[in-house]
PDB file of C-alpha atoms in Angstrom:
ATOM      1  CA  MET A   9      28.994  14.291 -24.645  1.00 86.00           C
ATOM      2  CA  TYR A  10      28.837  11.911 -27.585  1.00 91.00           C
ATOM      3  CA  HIS A  11      31.454   9.315 -28.493  1.00 89.00           C
ATOM      4  CA  ILE A  12      32.097   8.767 -32.198  1.00 90.00           C
ATOM      5  CA  PHE A  13      34.047   5.739 -33.414  1.00 88.00           C
ATOM      6  CA  SER A  14      35.440   5.850 -36.945  1.00 89.00           C
ATOM      7  CA  THR A  15      36.739   2.898 -38.976  1.00 89.00           C
ATOM      8  CA  MET A  16      37.987   5.160 -41.766  1.00 90.00           C
ATOM      9  CA  ALA A  17      41.708   5.301 -42.527  1.00 88.00           C
ATOM     10  CA  ASN A  18      41.813   9.109 -42.764  1.00 90.00           C
ATOM     11  CA  SER A  19      40.541  11.812 -40.468  1.00 91.00           C
ATOM     12  CA  THR A  20      37.482  13.626 -41.786  1.00 93.00           C
ATOM     13  CA  LYS A  21      36.582  17.257 -41.190  1.00 95.00           C
ATOM     14  CA  TYR A  22      32.899  18.066 -41.640  1.00 95.00           C
ATOM     15  CA  ILE A  23      32.507  21.751 -42.520  1.00 93.00           C
ATOM     16  CA  LYS A  24      29.442  23.999 -42.661  1.00 91.00           C
ATOM     17  CA  TYR A  25      29.775  26.820 -45.174  1.00 89.00           C
ATOM     18  CA  ARG A  26      27.831  30.025 -45.606  1.00 88.00           C
ATOM     19  CA  GLN A  27      27.686  31.990 -48.822  1.00 85.00           C
ATOM     20  CA  ALA A  28      29.599  35.251 -48.819  1.00 83.00           C
ATOM     21  CA  PRO A  29      28.368  38.431 -50.548  1.00 83.00           C
ATOM     22  CA  GLN A  30      30.477  37.390 -53.523  1.00 81.00           C
ATOM     23  CA  LYS A  31      28.524  34.523 -55.031  1.00 78.00           C
ATOM     24  CA  ASP A  32      31.561  32.391 -55.891  1.00 80.00           C
ATOM     25  CA  LEU A  33      33.086  32.406 -52.393  1.00 85.00           C
ATOM     26  CA  ASN A  34      32.034  30.282 -49.432  1.00 87.00           C
ATOM     27  CA  ILE A  35      33.142  30.946 -45.871  1.00 88.00           C
ATOM     28  CA  ALA A  36      33.507  28.176 -43.292  1.00 89.00           C
ATOM     29  CA  GLU A  37      31.268  28.760 -40.274  1.00 90.00           C
ATOM     30  CA  ARG A  38      31.776  25.608 -38.289  1.00 92.00           C
ATOM     31  CA  SER A  39      33.826  22.431 -38.507  1.00 94.00           C
ATOM     32  CA  VAL A  40      34.161  19.174 -36.599  1.00 95.00           C
ATOM     33  CA  LEU A  41      37.144  16.844 -37.009  1.00 95.00           C
ATOM     34  CA  ILE A  42      36.535  13.113 -36.622  1.00 93.00           C
ATOM     35  CA  LYS A  43      39.803  11.261 -36.097  1.00 89.00           C
ATOM     36  CA  GLY A  44      40.643   8.464 -38.485  1.00 87.00           C
ATOM     37  CA  GLY A  45      43.475   6.002 -38.725  1.00 83.00           C
ATOM     38  CA  SER A  46      41.719   2.757 -37.982  1.00 80.00           C
ATOM     39  CA  GLY A  47      43.996  -0.150 -38.837  1.00 77.00           C
ATOM     40  CA  MET A  48      47.020   2.138 -39.130  1.00 78.00           C
ATOM     41  CA  HIS A  49      50.079   2.034 -36.892  1.00 74.00           C
ATOM     42  CA  GLN A  50      49.945   5.085 -34.641  1.00 69.00           C
ATOM     43  CA  LYS A  51      50.416   6.144 -31.063  1.00 68.00           C
ATOM     44  CA  HIS A  52      46.799   6.472 -29.930  1.00 61.00           C
ATOM     45  CA  LEU A  53      44.563   3.590 -29.010  1.00 62.00           C
ATOM     46  CA  GLY A  54      42.266   1.991 -31.525  1.00 66.00           C
ATOM     47  CA  THR A  55      39.211   0.048 -30.411  1.00 74.00           C
ATOM     48  CA  PRO A  56      37.279  -2.705 -32.199  1.00 77.00           C
ATOM     49  CA  LEU A  57      34.670  -0.063 -33.047  1.00 81.00           C
ATOM     50  CA  GLY A  58      37.316   2.254 -34.528  1.00 83.00           C
ATOM     51  CA  VAL A  59      39.235   5.352 -33.470  1.00 85.00           C
ATOM     52  CA  HIS A  60      37.497   7.343 -30.729  1.00 85.00           C
ATOM     53  CA  THR A  61      36.572  11.031 -30.910  1.00 89.00           C
ATOM     54  CA  ALA A  62      34.587  12.876 -28.231  1.00 89.00           C
ATOM     55  CA  VAL A  63      32.077  15.419 -29.565  1.00 92.00           C
ATOM     56  CA  SER A  64      29.973  17.971 -27.678  1.00 91.00           C
ATOM     57  CA  ASP A  65      26.174  17.894 -27.744  1.00 91.00           C
ATOM     58  CA  GLU A  66      25.964  21.061 -29.885  1.00 93.00           C
ATOM     59  CA  ASP A  67      28.367  19.662 -32.486  1.00 93.00           C
ATOM     60  CA  MET A  68      26.470  16.380 -32.612  1.00 93.00           C
ATOM     61  CA  ASP A  69      23.159  18.182 -33.179  1.00 94.00           C
ATOM     62  CA  TRP A  70      24.758  19.874 -36.176  1.00 93.00           C
ATOM     63  CA  LEU A  71      26.460  16.692 -37.443  1.00 94.00           C
ATOM     64  CA  LYS A  72      23.173  14.751 -37.493  1.00 93.00           C
ATOM     65  CA  ASP A  73      21.980  17.053 -40.302  1.00 92.00           C
ATOM     66  CA  ASP A  74      25.194  16.892 -42.366  1.00 92.00           C
ATOM     67  CA  LEU A  75      24.787  14.892 -45.594  1.00 93.00           C
ATOM     68  CA  HIS A  76      28.249  13.306 -45.600  1.00 93.00           C
ATOM     69  CA  PHE A  77      28.055  12.374 -41.934  1.00 94.00           C
ATOM     70  CA  LYS A  78      24.717  10.634 -42.583  1.00 94.00           C
ATOM     71  CA  GLN A  79      26.247   8.729 -45.512  1.00 94.00           C
ATOM     72  CA  HIS A  80      29.191   7.593 -43.402  1.00 93.00           C
ATOM     73  CA  MET A  81      26.821   6.391 -40.681  1.00 93.00           C
ATOM     74  CA  THR A  82      24.569   4.445 -43.078  1.00 93.00           C
ATOM     75  CA  LYS A  83      27.564   2.746 -44.724  1.00 93.00           C
ATOM     76  CA  GLY A  84      28.893   1.721 -41.304  1.00 90.00           C
ATOM     77  CA  TYR A  85      32.073   3.776 -41.245  1.00 91.00           C
ATOM     78  CA  ILE A  86      30.969   5.734 -38.180  1.00 92.00           C
ATOM     79  CA  THR A  87      29.323   4.583 -34.959  1.00 90.00           C
ATOM     80  CA  VAL A  88      27.832   7.062 -32.477  1.00 91.00           C
ATOM     81  CA  ARG A  89      27.364   6.302 -28.771  1.00 89.00           C
ATOM     82  CA  LYS A  90      25.969   8.453 -25.988  1.00 87.00           C
ATOM     83  CA  ALA A  91      26.776   6.291 -23.022  1.00 72.00           C
ATOM     84  CA  GLU A  92      28.522   7.528 -19.963  1.00 70.00           C
ATOM     85  CA  VAL A  93      31.089   4.971 -18.874  1.00 63.00           C
ATOM     86  CA  ASN A  94      31.690   4.434 -15.192  1.00 65.00           C
ATOM     87  CA  PRO A  95      35.352   3.353 -14.932  1.00 62.00           C
ATOM     88  CA  GLU A  96      34.756   1.155 -11.879  1.00 67.00           C
ATOM     89  CA  VAL A  97      31.968  -0.780 -13.583  1.00 65.00           C
ATOM     90  CA  ALA A  98      34.002  -1.174 -16.776  1.00 60.00           C
ATOM     91  CA  ALA A  99      37.007  -2.440 -14.826  1.00 62.00           C
ATOM     92  CA  ALA A 100      34.873  -4.935 -12.906  1.00 62.00           C
ATOM     93  CA  GLU A 101      33.602  -6.437 -16.160  1.00 58.00           C
ATOM     94  CA  MET A 102      37.093  -7.005 -17.556  1.00 59.00           C
ATOM     95  CA  ILE A 103      38.652 -10.456 -17.504  1.00 55.00           C
ATOM     96  CA  THR A 104      41.396 -10.511 -14.915  1.00 56.00           C
ATOM     97  CA  HIS A 105      43.148 -13.646 -16.141  1.00 54.00           C
ATOM     98  CA  ASP A 106      42.918 -15.339 -19.511  1.00 58.00           C
ATOM     99  CA  PRO A 107      44.029 -18.975 -19.184  1.00 58.00           C
ATOM    100  CA  LYS A 108      44.392 -19.407 -22.959  1.00 61.00           C
ATOM    101  CA  THR A 109      46.990 -16.721 -23.531  1.00 60.00           C
ATOM    102  CA  ASP A 110      48.203 -16.132 -19.965  1.00 59.00           C
ATOM    103  CA  ALA A 111      48.445 -12.461 -20.924  1.00 62.00           C
ATOM    104  CA  CYS A 112      47.124 -10.828 -17.756  1.00 65.00           C
ATOM    105  CA  PRO A 113      49.259  -9.957 -14.760  1.00 65.00           C
ATOM    106  CA  VAL A 114      49.380 -12.339 -11.839  1.00 65.00           C
ATOM    107  CA  ILE A 115      47.221 -11.251  -8.897  1.00 67.00           C
ATOM    108  CA  PRO A 116      47.222 -12.548  -5.307  1.00 70.00           C
ATOM    109  CA  GLN A 117      44.030 -14.548  -5.924  1.00 67.00           C
ATOM    110  CA  ASP A 118      45.952 -16.738  -8.398  1.00 64.00           C
ATOM    111  CA  PHE A 119      48.027 -18.264  -5.572  1.00 67.00           C
ATOM    112  CA  LYS A 120      46.861 -20.994  -3.229  1.00 65.00           C
ATOM    113  CA  ASP A 121      46.757 -20.021   0.394  1.00 63.00           C
ATOM    114  CA  ASP A 122      48.590 -22.804   2.203  1.00 64.00           C
ATOM    115  CA  ASP A 123      49.012 -22.372   5.936  1.00 62.00           C
ATOM    116  CA  LYS A 124      52.786 -22.183   5.630  1.00 61.00           C
ATOM    117  CA  LYS A 125      54.535 -19.809   7.963  1.00 56.00           C
ATOM    118  CA  GLU A 126      57.657 -19.495   5.805  1.00 58.00           C
ATOM    119  CA  THR A 127      58.169 -16.401   3.752  1.00 57.00           C
ATOM    120  CA  ILE A 128      60.529 -16.043   0.851  1.00 58.00           C
ATOM    121  CA  LYS A 129      63.179 -13.414   1.377  1.00 63.00           C
ATOM    122  CA  PRO A 130      64.244 -11.353  -1.611  1.00 60.00           C
ATOM    123  CA  MET A 131      67.772 -11.905  -2.842  1.00 62.00           C
ATOM    124  CA  ALA A 132      70.139  -8.986  -2.811  1.00 65.00           C
ATOM    125  CA  ASN A 133      72.436  -8.287  -5.726  1.00 65.00           C
ATOM    126  CA  LYS A 134      75.626  -8.195  -3.683  1.00 64.00           C
ATOM    127  CA  LYS A 135      78.984  -9.331  -4.905  1.00 66.00           C
ATOM    128  CA  LYS A 136      80.913 -11.742  -2.753  1.00 64.00           C
ATOM    129  CA  ALA A 137      84.074 -10.435  -1.212  1.00 61.00           C
ATOM    130  CA  ALA A 138      87.184 -11.828  -2.885  1.00 57.00           C
TER     131      ALA A 138
END
Protein backbone atom coordinates (compact mmCIF):
# COMPACT_ATOMS: atom_id res chain seq x y z
CA MET A 1 0.00 0.00 0.00
CA TYR A 2 1.37 3.38 -1.01
CA HIS A 3 0.40 6.72 0.51
CA ILE A 4 0.18 9.68 -1.87
CA PHE A 5 0.02 13.24 -0.55
CA SER A 6 -1.18 15.94 -2.94
CA THR A 7 -0.81 19.71 -2.49
CA MET A 8 -2.96 20.44 -5.53
CA ALA A 9 -6.25 22.30 -5.09
CA ASN A 10 -8.23 19.95 -7.35
CA SER A 11 -8.51 16.19 -7.44
CA THR A 12 -6.73 14.60 -10.39
CA LYS A 13 -7.76 11.44 -12.21
CA TYR A 14 -4.95 9.73 -14.11
CA ILE A 15 -6.43 7.66 -16.96
CA LYS A 16 -4.88 5.04 -19.23
CA TYR A 17 -6.52 4.87 -22.65
CA ARG A 18 -6.42 2.23 -25.34
CA GLN A 19 -7.21 2.88 -28.97
CA ALA A 20 -10.49 1.46 -30.20
CA PRO A 21 -10.96 -0.07 -33.67
CA GLN A 22 -12.22 3.34 -34.77
CA LYS A 23 -9.08 5.43 -34.94
CA ASP A 24 -10.64 8.60 -33.52
CA LEU A 25 -12.04 6.99 -30.35
CA ASN A 26 -10.12 6.13 -27.19
CA ILE A 27 -11.48 3.88 -24.46
CA ALA A 28 -10.47 4.25 -20.81
CA GLU A 29 -8.87 1.07 -19.47
CA ARG A 30 -7.78 2.13 -16.03
CA SER A 31 -7.98 5.20 -13.82
CA VAL A 32 -6.69 6.31 -10.43
CA LEU A 33 -8.12 9.30 -8.57
CA ILE A 34 -5.74 11.31 -6.38
CA LYS A 35 -7.67 13.51 -3.97
CA GLY A 36 -6.97 17.22 -4.02
CA GLY A 37 -8.20 20.14 -1.99
CA SER A 38 -5.08 21.14 -0.14
CA GLY A 39 -5.60 24.53 1.49
CA MET A 40 -9.35 24.38 0.90
CA HIS A 41 -12.00 24.24 3.61
CA GLN A 42 -13.44 20.73 3.63
CA LYS A 43 -14.43 17.96 5.96
CA HIS A 44 -11.48 15.60 5.58
CA LEU A 45 -8.12 16.06 7.22
CA GLY A 46 -5.29 17.80 5.46
CA THR A 47 -1.70 17.19 6.48
CA PRO A 48 1.38 19.40 6.04
CA LEU A 49 2.35 17.13 3.13
CA GLY A 50 -1.07 17.56 1.49
CA VAL A 51 -4.29 15.58 1.18
CA HIS A 52 -3.82 11.84 1.68
CA THR A 53 -4.85 9.12 -0.78
CA ALA A 54 -4.09 5.42 -0.32
CA VAL A 55 -3.15 3.56 -3.52
CA SER A 56 -2.62 -0.16 -4.10
CA ASP A 57 0.72 -1.57 -5.25
CA GLU A 58 -0.63 -2.42 -8.73
CA ASP A 59 -1.98 1.10 -9.25
CA MET A 60 1.30 2.62 -8.10
CA ASP A 61 3.29 0.47 -10.53
CA TRP A 62 1.12 1.86 -13.32
CA LEU A 63 1.24 5.46 -12.03
CA LYS A 64 5.06 5.48 -11.98
CA ASP A 65 5.00 5.24 -15.79
CA ASP A 66 2.33 7.92 -16.34
CA LEU A 67 3.73 11.13 -17.86
CA HIS A 68 1.52 13.56 -15.95
CA PHE A 69 2.08 11.80 -12.64
CA LYS A 70 5.85 12.05 -13.19
CA GLN A 71 5.52 15.78 -13.95
CA HIS A 72 3.49 16.37 -10.79
CA MET A 73 6.10 14.52 -8.73
CA THR A 74 9.06 16.44 -10.19
CA LYS A 75 7.34 19.80 -9.62
CA GLY A 76 6.63 18.86 -6.00
CA TYR A 77 2.85 18.70 -6.14
CA ILE A 78 2.78 15.03 -5.18
CA THR A 79 4.72 13.12 -2.53
CA VAL A 80 4.74 9.31 -2.43
CA ARG A 81 5.45 7.30 0.73
CA LYS A 82 5.55 3.55 1.28
CA ALA A 83 5.87 3.45 5.03
CA GLU A 84 3.68 1.39 7.24
CA VAL A 85 2.70 3.42 10.27
CA ASN A 86 2.38 1.70 13.61
CA PRO A 87 -0.27 3.71 15.51
CA GLU A 88 1.28 3.02 18.92
CA VAL A 89 4.70 4.28 17.83
CA ALA A 90 3.18 7.36 16.18
CA ALA A 91 1.17 8.17 19.30
CA ALA A 92 4.22 7.78 21.53
CA GLU A 93 6.13 10.33 19.45
CA MET A 94 3.41 12.97 19.73
CA ILE A 95 3.77 15.86 22.16
CA THR A 96 1.37 15.35 25.02
CA HIS A 97 1.42 18.92 26.33
CA ASP A 98 2.52 22.08 24.58
CA PRO A 99 3.36 24.74 27.19
CA LYS A 100 3.33 27.55 24.60
CA THR A 101 -0.25 27.15 23.45
CA ASP A 102 -1.66 24.98 26.26
CA ALA A 103 -3.68 23.23 23.55
CA CYS A 104 -3.40 19.62 24.71
CA PRO A 105 -5.74 18.00 27.20
CA VAL A 106 -4.71 17.80 30.82
CA ILE A 107 -3.43 14.36 31.85
CA PRO A 108 -2.86 12.97 35.36
CA GLN A 109 0.92 13.43 35.03
CA ASP A 110 0.38 17.21 34.90
CA PHE A 111 -0.71 17.27 38.56
CA LYS A 112 1.61 17.16 41.54
CA ASP A 113 1.15 14.19 43.79
CA ASP A 114 0.91 15.63 47.28
CA ASP A 115 0.26 13.16 50.07
CA LYS A 116 -3.10 14.72 50.86
CA LYS A 117 -5.84 12.35 51.88
CA GLU A 118 -8.67 14.74 50.97
CA THR A 119 -10.61 14.16 47.82
CA ILE A 120 -12.78 16.69 46.07
CA LYS A 121 -16.40 15.64 45.82
CA PRO A 122 -18.29 16.57 42.68
CA MET A 123 -21.06 19.11 43.09
CA ALA A 124 -24.56 18.07 42.21
CA ASN A 125 -26.85 20.35 40.25
CA LYS A 126 -29.70 20.26 42.74
CA LYS A 127 -32.03 23.12 43.43
CA LYS A 128 -32.55 24.14 47.02
CA ALA A 129 -35.97 23.55 48.44
CA ALA A 130 -37.94 26.76 48.85
